[in-house]
């Protein structure tokens, strides 16, 4: 067994759940215990549990059953300790002060935070506040800066692609256009990958403002050439050219005033412009629920195992990331407050265009 000064480690999951979280937790705890003799403290419900000292010893968990288990065994929340902090009415402590007390009471040497952009932004702020923190990249959006991959993404691609394929039979049977809404508020990695894999006719992404006139022209041309049904993969953050000119505040206000999500608007616009009967299907939380795919199990396991090494080697203030197939350390302050958008030279984007897919521009 290798020696390390890190003896007790707290683990939390924060933000939205995603396939692979339990596999990553399992690998971290098993590797940390077997190789370094570390003990692990589970933190329930994300940063909320860290503030409230809602913790438990993880040695009682059945780690063998966790690799294929969906969701997170630790529970999660979207609490952000640094956002509008107020003293606890009972203790009078600010969130960061309460977290310090949780560290002291449990004799915690370091903290591992599994999550997406918000989670790792908070992890970066904790690191700056003097805590020994390591981040891990979890999100179906694949939008974390500094890593090529995030666990949960590939499972979501599988689910979204299967959803598109299932909807295709209805579209074909009824000679309809079906707008399938894919998760992705700020970036469209999931929409792009599942749209290309599902052979969508149109893919709408937050990165590429759409012109409904161009979409209509494209669909009408396909109809004239004999195609009787159409699939539109629409990211939930898709926006038109007019919306792209709005300020962030104006755009937020415009979206809040919408009674339905953007996919329903797109469907109405297509039907009005083309006369093609159009319907909407929202895949929603199906995309991030259920068991992880074997790929995500392996990716999460690899990252969890590496996180134990990061702890032992005191590589704090870093995200356990993937670059060109290798595990690397990306500073959390590089990750914080950022979202990895699809670049316009993305190879899969070029592939989609070469295959004749319309991106609304």
CSV table of C-alpha atoms in Angstrom, one decimal:
chain,number,residue,atom,x,y,z
A,1,UNK,CA,0.0,0.0,0.0
A,2,UNK,CA,1.3,3.4,-1.0
A,3,UNK,CA,1.7,6.2,1.6
A,4,UNK,CA,-0.1,9.5,1.5
A,5,UNK,CA,-0.9,12.3,4.0
A,6,UNK,CA,-4.5,12.3,2.7
A,7,UNK,CA,-6.4,9.9,5.0
A,8,UNK,CA,-10.1,11.0,5.0
A,9,UNK,CA,-11.9,12.2,1.8
A,10,UNK,CA,-15.4,13.6,1.5
A,11,UNK,CA,-17.3,13.0,-1.8
A,12,UNK,CA,-20.3,14.8,-3.1
A,13,UNK,CA,-22.4,15.0,-6.3
A,14,UNK,CA,-24.0,18.2,-7.3
A,15,UNK,CA,-26.2,19.6,-10.1
A,16,UNK,CA,-28.2,17.3,-12.4
A,17,UNK,CA,-27.8,13.6,-12.1
A,18,UNK,CA,-26.1,11.7,-15.0
A,19,UNK,CA,-25.2,8.1,-15.9
A,20,UNK,CA,-21.8,7.1,-14.6
A,21,UNK,CA,-21.8,9.0,-11.2
A,22,UNK,CA,-22.0,5.8,-9.2
A,23,UNK,CA,-19.4,4.1,-11.3
A,24,UNK,CA,-17.0,7.0,-10.7
A,25,UNK,CA,-17.7,7.1,-6.9
A,26,UNK,CA,-17.1,3.3,-6.8
A,27,UNK,CA,-13.8,3.5,-8.6
A,28,UNK,CA,-12.6,6.5,-6.4
A,29,UNK,CA,-13.5,4.7,-3.2
A,30,UNK,CA,-12.2,1.2,-4.1
A,31,UNK,CA,-9.0,2.5,-5.6
A,32,UNK,CA,-8.4,5.0,-2.8
A,33,UNK,CA,-8.9,2.4,-0.1
A,34,UNK,CA,-7.0,-0.5,-1.8
A,35,UNK,CA,-4.0,1.6,-2.9
A,36,UNK,CA,-3.7,4.3,-0.3
A,37,UNK,CA,-5.8,3.2,2.8
A,38,UNK,CA,-8.1,6.2,2.4
A,39,UNK,CA,-11.4,6.5,4.2
A,40,UNK,CA,-14.4,8.1,2.5
A,41,UNK,CA,-17.2,10.3,3.8
A,42,UNK,CA,-20.3,10.5,1.7
A,43,UNK,CA,-22.0,14.0,1.6
A,44,UNK,CA,-25.7,13.8,0.9
A,45,UNK,CA,-27.4,16.2,-1.6
A,46,UNK,CA,-24.4,18.1,-2.9
A,47,UNK,CA,-23.2,21.3,-1.3
A,48,UNK,CA,-26.3,21.4,0.8
A,49,UNK,CA,-25.1,18.4,2.7
A,50,UNK,CA,-21.6,19.9,3.0
A,51,UNK,CA,-23.1,23.0,4.6
A,52,UNK,CA,-25.4,21.0,6.9
A,53,UNK,CA,-22.9,18.3,7.8
A,54,UNK,CA,-25.3,15.7,6.3
A,55,UNK,CA,-22.6,13.0,6.0
A,56,UNK,CA,-22.1,9.3,6.5
A,57,UNK,CA,-19.2,6.7,6.4
A,58,UNK,CA,-19.1,5.1,2.9
A,59,UNK,CA,-17.5,1.8,4.0
A,60,UNK,CA,-20.9,0.3,4.4
A,61,UNK,CA,-21.9,0.7,0.8
A,62,UNK,CA,-22.1,-2.2,-1.6
A,63,UNK,CA,-19.5,-0.9,-4.2
A,64,UNK,CA,-19.8,-4.0,-6.4
A,65,UNK,CA,-23.3,-3.2,-7.4
A,66,UNK,CA,-22.7,0.5,-8.1
A,67,UNK,CA,-20.8,0.4,-11.4
A,68,UNK,CA,-24.0,-0.1,-13.5
A,69,UNK,CA,-26.4,1.9,-11.2
A,70,UNK,CA,-27.9,5.1,-12.6
A,71,UNK,CA,-28.4,8.3,-10.8
A,72,UNK,CA,-26.3,9.1,-7.7
A,73,UNK,CA,-26.3,7.1,-4.5
A,74,UNK,CA,-25.3,10.3,-2.7
A,75,UNK,CA,-28.2,12.4,-3.8
A,76,UNK,CA,-27.8,15.8,-5.4
A,77,UNK,CA,-29.0,19.5,-5.3
A,78,UNK,CA,-28.2,22.7,-7.0
A,79,UNK,CA,-27.2,24.7,-3.9
A,80,UNK,CA,-24.3,27.1,-4.5
A,81,UNK,CA,-22.6,28.2,-1.3
A,82,UNK,CA,-21.1,31.3,-2.8
A,83,UNK,CA,-24.2,32.6,-4.5
A,84,UNK,CA,-26.0,35.2,-2.4
A,85,UNK,CA,-24.7,33.7,0.9
A,86,UNK,CA,-26.7,34.4,4.1
A,87,UNK,CA,-26.0,33.3,7.7
A,88,UNK,CA,-27.8,30.2,8.9
A,89,UNK,CA,-30.6,31.3,11.3
A,90,UNK,CA,-29.7,28.7,13.8
A,91,UNK,CA,-25.9,28.8,13.9
A,92,UNK,CA,-25.3,32.3,12.4
A,93,UNK,CA,-22.6,30.8,10.2
A,94,UNK,CA,-22.2,31.7,6.5
A,95,UNK,CA,-22.1,28.7,4.2
A,96,UNK,CA,-18.3,28.7,3.8
A,97,UNK,CA,-17.9,28.8,7.6
A,98,UNK,CA,-20.3,26.0,8.0
A,99,UNK,CA,-18.3,23.9,5.4
A,100,UNK,CA,-15.2,24.5,7.5
A,101,UNK,CA,-17.0,23.2,10.5
A,102,UNK,CA,-18.0,20.1,8.5
A,103,UNK,CA,-14.4,19.5,7.6
A,104,UNK,CA,-13.3,19.8,11.3
A,105,UNK,CA,-16.0,17.6,12.7
A,106,UNK,CA,-15.3,14.8,10.2
A,107,UNK,CA,-11.5,15.3,10.1
A,108,UNK,CA,-11.7,15.7,6.3
A,109,UNK,CA,-8.4,16.1,4.5
A,110,UNK,CA,-9.8,16.7,1.0
A,111,UNK,CA,-13.0,16.9,-1.0
A,112,UNK,CA,-13.9,15.4,-4.4
A,113,UNK,CA,-16.8,17.1,-6.3
A,114,UNK,CA,-18.5,15.3,-9.1
A,115,UNK,CA,-20.5,17.5,-11.4
A,116,UNK,CA,-20.8,19.9,-14.3
A,117,UNK,CA,-20.0,23.6,-14.9
A,118,UNK,CA,-21.7,24.9,-11.8
A,119,UNK,CA,-20.3,22.2,-9.5
A,120,UNK,CA,-16.8,22.7,-10.7
A,121,UNK,CA,-17.1,26.5,-10.5
A,122,UNK,CA,-18.0,26.1,-6.8
A,123,UNK,CA,-15.2,23.6,-6.4
A,124,UNK,CA,-12.8,26.3,-7.8
A,125,UNK,CA,-14.1,28.9,-5.4
A,126,UNK,CA,-13.6,26.4,-2.5
A,127,UNK,CA,-10.1,25.8,-3.7
A,128,UNK,CA,-9.4,29.5,-3.7
A,129,UNK,CA,-10.9,29.7,-0.1
A,130,UNK,CA,-8.2,27.2,1.0
A,131,UNK,CA,-9.9,23.9,0.8
A,132,UNK,CA,-8.2,20.9,-0.7
A,133,UNK,CA,-10.5,20.1,-3.6
A,134,UNK,CA,-10.5,17.9,-6.8
A,135,UNK,CA,-13.2,18.1,-9.4
A,136,UNK,CA,-14.6,15.4,-11.7
A,137,UNK,CA,-16.4,16.0,-15.1
A,138,UNK,CA,-20.0,14.8,-15.1
A,139,UNK,CA,-22.6,16.1,-17.6
A,140,UNK,CA,-24.6,14.8,-20.5
A,141,UNK,CA,-23.9,18.2,-22.2
A,142,UNK,CA,-20.2,17.5,-22.7
A,143,UNK,CA,-19.6,21.3,-22.2
A,144,UNK,CA,-16.9,21.4,-19.5
A,145,UNK,CA,-13.8,23.4,-20.6
A,146,UNK,CA,-10.5,21.6,-20.3
A,147,UNK,CA,-11.7,18.0,-21.0
A,148,UNK,CA,-12.5,16.2,-24.2
A,149,UNK,CA,-15.1,14.0,-22.5
A,150,UNK,CA,-17.5,14.0,-19.6
A,151,UNK,CA,-19.2,10.8,-18.3
A,152,UNK,CA,-22.9,10.7,-19.0
A,153,UNK,CA,-22.5,12.2,-22.5
A,154,UNK,CA,-22.3,8.9,-24.4
A,155,UNK,CA,-25.2,7.3,-22.6
A,156,UNK,CA,-27.3,10.4,-23.4
A,157,UNK,CA,-26.3,10.1,-27.1
A,158,UNK,CA,-27.5,6.5,-27.1
A,159,UNK,CA,-30.9,7.5,-25.5
A,160,UNK,CA,-31.4,10.6,-27.7
A,161,UNK,CA,-30.5,8.6,-30.9
A,162,UNK,CA,-32.8,5.8,-29.9
A,163,UNK,CA,-35.6,8.4,-29.3
A,164,UNK,CA,-35.1,9.9,-32.8
A,165,UNK,CA,-35.2,6.4,-34.4
A,166,UNK,CA,-38.4,5.5,-32.5
A,167,UNK,CA,-40.1,8.8,-33.6
A,168,UNK,CA,-39.0,8.2,-37.2
A,169,UNK,CA,-41.5,5.4,-37.6
A,170,UNK,CA,-44.4,7.6,-36.6
A,171,UNK,CA,-43.1,10.4,-38.9
A,172,UNK,CA,-42.9,8.0,-41.8
A,173,UNK,CA,-46.3,6.4,-41.1
A,174,UNK,CA,-48.1,9.8,-41.0
A,175,UNK,CA,-46.0,11.7,-43.5
A,176,UNK,CA,-45.2,14.2,-40.9
A,177,UNK,CA,-42.3,16.4,-39.8
A,178,UNK,CA,-41.3,15.6,-36.2
A,179,UNK,CA,-39.4,18.1,-34.1
A,180,UNK,CA,-37.5,16.2,-31.4
A,181,UNK,CA,-36.3,18.3,-28.5
A,182,UNK,CA,-32.8,17.4,-27.2
A,183,UNK,CA,-31.3,18.6,-24.0
A,184,UNK,CA,-28.7,21.4,-24.2
A,185,UNK,CA,-29.6,24.9,-23.0
A,186,UNK,CA,-26.2,26.6,-23.7
A,187,UNK,CA,-24.4,24.2,-26.0
A,188,UNK,CA,-25.5,21.7,-28.6
A,189,UNK,CA,-23.0,18.8,-28.4
A,190,UNK,CA,-25.8,16.3,-27.5
A,191,UNK,CA,-28.1,17.6,-30.3
A,192,UNK,CA,-25.2,17.5,-32.8
A,193,UNK,CA,-24.1,14.0,-32.0
A,194,UNK,CA,-27.5,12.4,-31.7
A,195,UNK,CA,-28.8,14.3,-34.7
A,196,UNK,CA,-26.1,13.0,-37.0
A,197,UNK,CA,-26.3,9.5,-35.5
A,198,UNK,CA,-30.1,9.6,-35.9
A,199,UNK,CA,-29.9,10.8,-39.5
A,200,UNK,CA,-31.9,13.9,-38.8
A,201,UNK,CA,-32.8,16.2,-41.8
A,202,UNK,CA,-32.4,19.4,-39.7
A,203,UNK,CA,-30.3,20.0,-36.6
A,204,UNK,CA,-30.8,23.2,-34.6
A,205,UNK,CA,-28.1,24.2,-32.1
A,206,UNK,CA,-27.6,27.1,-29.7
A,207,UNK,CA,-24.3,27.9,-31.5
A,208,UNK,CA,-25.9,28.4,-34.9
A,209,UNK,CA,-28.9,30.8,-35.0
A,210,UNK,CA,-31.5,29.5,-37.4
A,211,UNK,CA,-33.5,31.2,-40.2
A,212,UNK,CA,-36.9,29.6,-40.5
A,213,UNK,CA,-37.1,30.6,-44.2
A,214,UNK,CA,-34.0,28.6,-45.0
A,215,UNK,CA,-35.3,25.6,-43.1
A,216,UNK,CA,-38.6,25.8,-44.9
A,217,UNK,CA,-36.9,26.1,-48.3
A,218,UNK,CA,-34.8,23.0,-47.5
A,219,UNK,CA,-37.7,20.9,-46.4
A,220,UNK,CA,-39.9,21.9,-49.3
A,221,UNK,CA,-37.1,20.9,-51.7
A,222,UNK,CA,-36.8,17.5,-50.1
A,223,UNK,CA,-40.6,17.0,-50.3
A,224,UNK,CA,-40.6,17.9,-54.0
A,225,UNK,CA,-37.9,15.2,-54.5
A,226,UNK,CA,-40.2,12.6,-53.0
A,227,UNK,CA,-39.4,12.5,-49.3
A,228,UNK,CA,-42.6,12.2,-47.3
A,229,UNK,CA,-41.4,12.7,-43.7
A,230,UNK,CA,-38.8,14.7,-41.9
A,231,UNK,CA,-36.9,14.7,-38.6
A,232,UNK,CA,-35.7,17.9,-36.9
A,233,UNK,CA,-33.3,17.5,-33.9
A,234,UNK,CA,-33.8,20.7,-31.9
A,235,UNK,CA,-31.6,21.6,-28.9
A,236,UNK,CA,-33.6,23.1,-26.1
A,237,UNK,CA,-31.4,26.2,-26.4
A,238,UNK,CA,-31.8,26.7,-30.1
A,239,UNK,CA,-32.5,30.3,-31.1
A,240,UNK,CA,-33.4,32.2,-34.3
A,241,UNK,CA,-31.4,35.0,-35.9
A,242,UNK,CA,-33.6,37.7,-34.3
A,243,UNK,CA,-33.0,36.2,-30.8
A,244,UNK,CA,-29.2,36.1,-31.4
A,245,UNK,CA,-29.2,39.9,-31.6
A,246,UNK,CA,-30.7,40.3,-28.1
A,247,UNK,CA,-28.7,41.1,-25.0
A,248,UNK,CA,-28.4,38.3,-22.4
A,249,UNK,CA,-31.1,40.0,-20.3
A,250,UNK,CA,-33.5,40.5,-23.2
A,251,UNK,CA,-33.1,36.9,-24.3
A,252,UNK,CA,-33.8,35.6,-20.9
A,253,UNK,CA,-36.9,37.7,-20.6
A,254,UNK,CA,-38.1,36.6,-24.0
A,255,UNK,CA,-37.6,32.9,-23.1
A,256,UNK,CA,-39.4,33.3,-19.8
A,257,UNK,CA,-42.4,34.7,-21.6
A,258,UNK,CA,-42.7,31.6,-23.8
A,259,UNK,CA,-45.5,29.3,-22.8
A,260,UNK,CA,-43.8,26.2,-24.3
A,261,UNK,CA,-40.3,25.3,-25.1
A,262,UNK,CA,-38.5,26.3,-28.3
A,263,UNK,CA,-39.2,23.0,-30.1
A,264,UNK,CA,-43.0,23.7,-30.1
A,265,UNK,CA,-42.3,27.1,-31.6
A,266,UNK,CA,-40.1,25.6,-34.3
A,267,UNK,CA,-42.9,23.1,-35.1
A,268,UNK,CA,-45.5,25.8,-35.5
A,269,UNK,CA,-43.1,27.8,-37.7
A,270,UNK,CA,-42.3,24.9,-40.0
A,271,UNK,CA,-46.0,24.0,-40.4
A,272,UNK,CA,-46.9,27.6,-41.2
A,273,UNK,CA,-44.1,28.0,-43.7
A,274,UNK,CA,-44.3,24.7,-45.5
A,275,UNK,CA,-47.8,23.3,-44.9
A,276,UNK,CA,-46.3,20.1,-43.7
A,277,UNK,CA,-48.1,18.6,-40.7
A,278,UNK,CA,-45.6,18.9,-37.8
A,279,UNK,CA,-45.5,17.6,-34.3
A,280,UNK,CA,-43.2,17.9,-31.3
A,281,UNK,CA,-41.7,15.3,-29.0
A,282,UNK,CA,-39.6,16.3,-26.0
A,283,UNK,CA,-37.3,13.5,-24.8
A,284,UNK,CA,-36.5,15.4,-21.5
A,285,UNK,CA,-35.1,13.6,-18.5
A,286,UNK,CA,-35.0,10.3,-20.2
A,287,UNK,CA,-31.7,11.4,-21.7
A,288,UNK,CA,-29.9,11.6,-18.3
A,289,UNK,CA,-31.7,8.8,-16.5
A,290,UNK,CA,-31.2,5.1,-16.3
A,291,UNK,CA,-28.0,2.9,-16.3
A,292,UNK,CA,-24.8,4.2,-17.9
A,293,UNK,CA,-23.6,2.7,-21.2
A,294,UNK,CA,-20.5,0.4,-21.0
A,295,UNK,CA,-18.5,3.3,-22.5
A,296,UNK,CA,-19.6,5.7,-19.7
A,297,UNK,CA,-19.0,2.9,-17.1
A,298,UNK,CA,-15.4,2.6,-18.3
A,299,UNK,CA,-14.8,6.4,-18.6
A,300,UNK,CA,-16.2,7.0,-15.1
A,301,UNK,CA,-14.2,4.2,-13.7
A,302,UNK,CA,-11.0,5.4,-15.3
A,303,UNK,CA,-11.6,9.0,-14.0
A,304,UNK,CA,-12.5,7.8,-10.5
A,305,UNK,CA,-9.4,5.7,-10.3
A,306,UNK,CA,-7.3,8.7,-11.5
A,307,UNK,CA,-9.0,10.9,-8.9
A,308,UNK,CA,-7.6,8.6,-6.1
A,309,UNK,CA,-4.1,9.2,-7.5
A,310,UNK,CA,-4.7,13.0,-7.7
A,311,UNK,CA,-5.6,12.9,-4.0
A,312,UNK,CA,-2.6,10.9,-3.0
A,313,UNK,CA,-0.3,13.1,-5.0
A,314,UNK,CA,-2.0,16.3,-3.6
A,315,UNK,CA,-2.9,17.6,-7.1
A,316,UNK,CA,-5.5,19.8,-5.6
A,317,UNK,CA,-7.4,22.6,-7.4
A,318,UNK,CA,-7.6,20.5,-10.5
A,319,UNK,CA,-10.3,18.8,-12.6
A,320,UNK,CA,-9.5,15.1,-13.5
A,321,UNK,CA,-9.8,15.6,-17.2
A,322,UNK,CA,-9.3,13.7,-20.5
A,323,UNK,CA,-7.1,15.1,-23.3
A,324,UNK,CA,-6.3,13.1,-26.5
A,325,UNK,CA,-7.2,9.9,-24.6
A,326,UNK,CA,-5.0,10.6,-21.6
A,327,UNK,CA,-5.8,11.7,-18.1
A,328,UNK,CA,-4.6,15.2,-17.4
A,329,UNK,CA,-5.0,17.8,-14.6
A,330,UNK,CA,-6.9,20.9,-15.7
A,331,UNK,CA,-6.9,23.8,-13.2
A,332,UNK,CA,-10.4,24.4,-11.8
A,333,UNK,CA,-10.0,28.2,-12.3
A,334,UNK,CA,-9.8,27.4,-16.0
A,335,UNK,CA,-13.0,25.5,-15.9
A,336,UNK,CA,-14.9,27.9,-13.7
A,337,UNK,CA,-17.7,30.0,-15.2
A,338,UNK,CA,-17.1,28.6,-18.7
A,339,UNK,CA,-19.0,26.4,-21.1
A,340,UNK,CA,-17.4,24.6,-24.0
A,341,UNK,CA,-19.4,25.6,-27.1
A,342,UNK,CA,-19.2,23.7,-30.4
A,343,UNK,CA,-16.5,25.4,-32.6
A,344,UNK,CA,-17.4,26.1,-36.2
A,345,UNK,CA,-14.5,23.9,-37.3
A,346,UNK,CA,-15.8,20.9,-35.3
A,347,UNK,CA,-15.3,17.8,-37.6
A,348,UNK,CA,-18.7,16.4,-36.9
A,349,UNK,CA,-20.3,19.7,-37.8
A,350,UNK,CA,-18.5,19.5,-41.2
A,351,UNK,CA,-19.6,15.9,-41.5
A,352,UNK,CA,-23.2,16.8,-41.0
A,353,UNK,CA,-23.0,19.6,-43.6
A,354,UNK,CA,-21.3,17.3,-46.1
A,355,UNK,CA,-24.1,14.7,-45.6
A,356,UNK,CA,-26.6,17.4,-46.5
A,357,UNK,CA,-28.0,18.1,-43.1
A,358,UNK,CA,-29.5,21.6,-42.7
A,359,UNK,CA,-28.4,23.6,-39.6
A,360,UNK,CA,-30.8,26.4,-40.2
A,361,UNK,CA,-28.2,28.8,-41.5
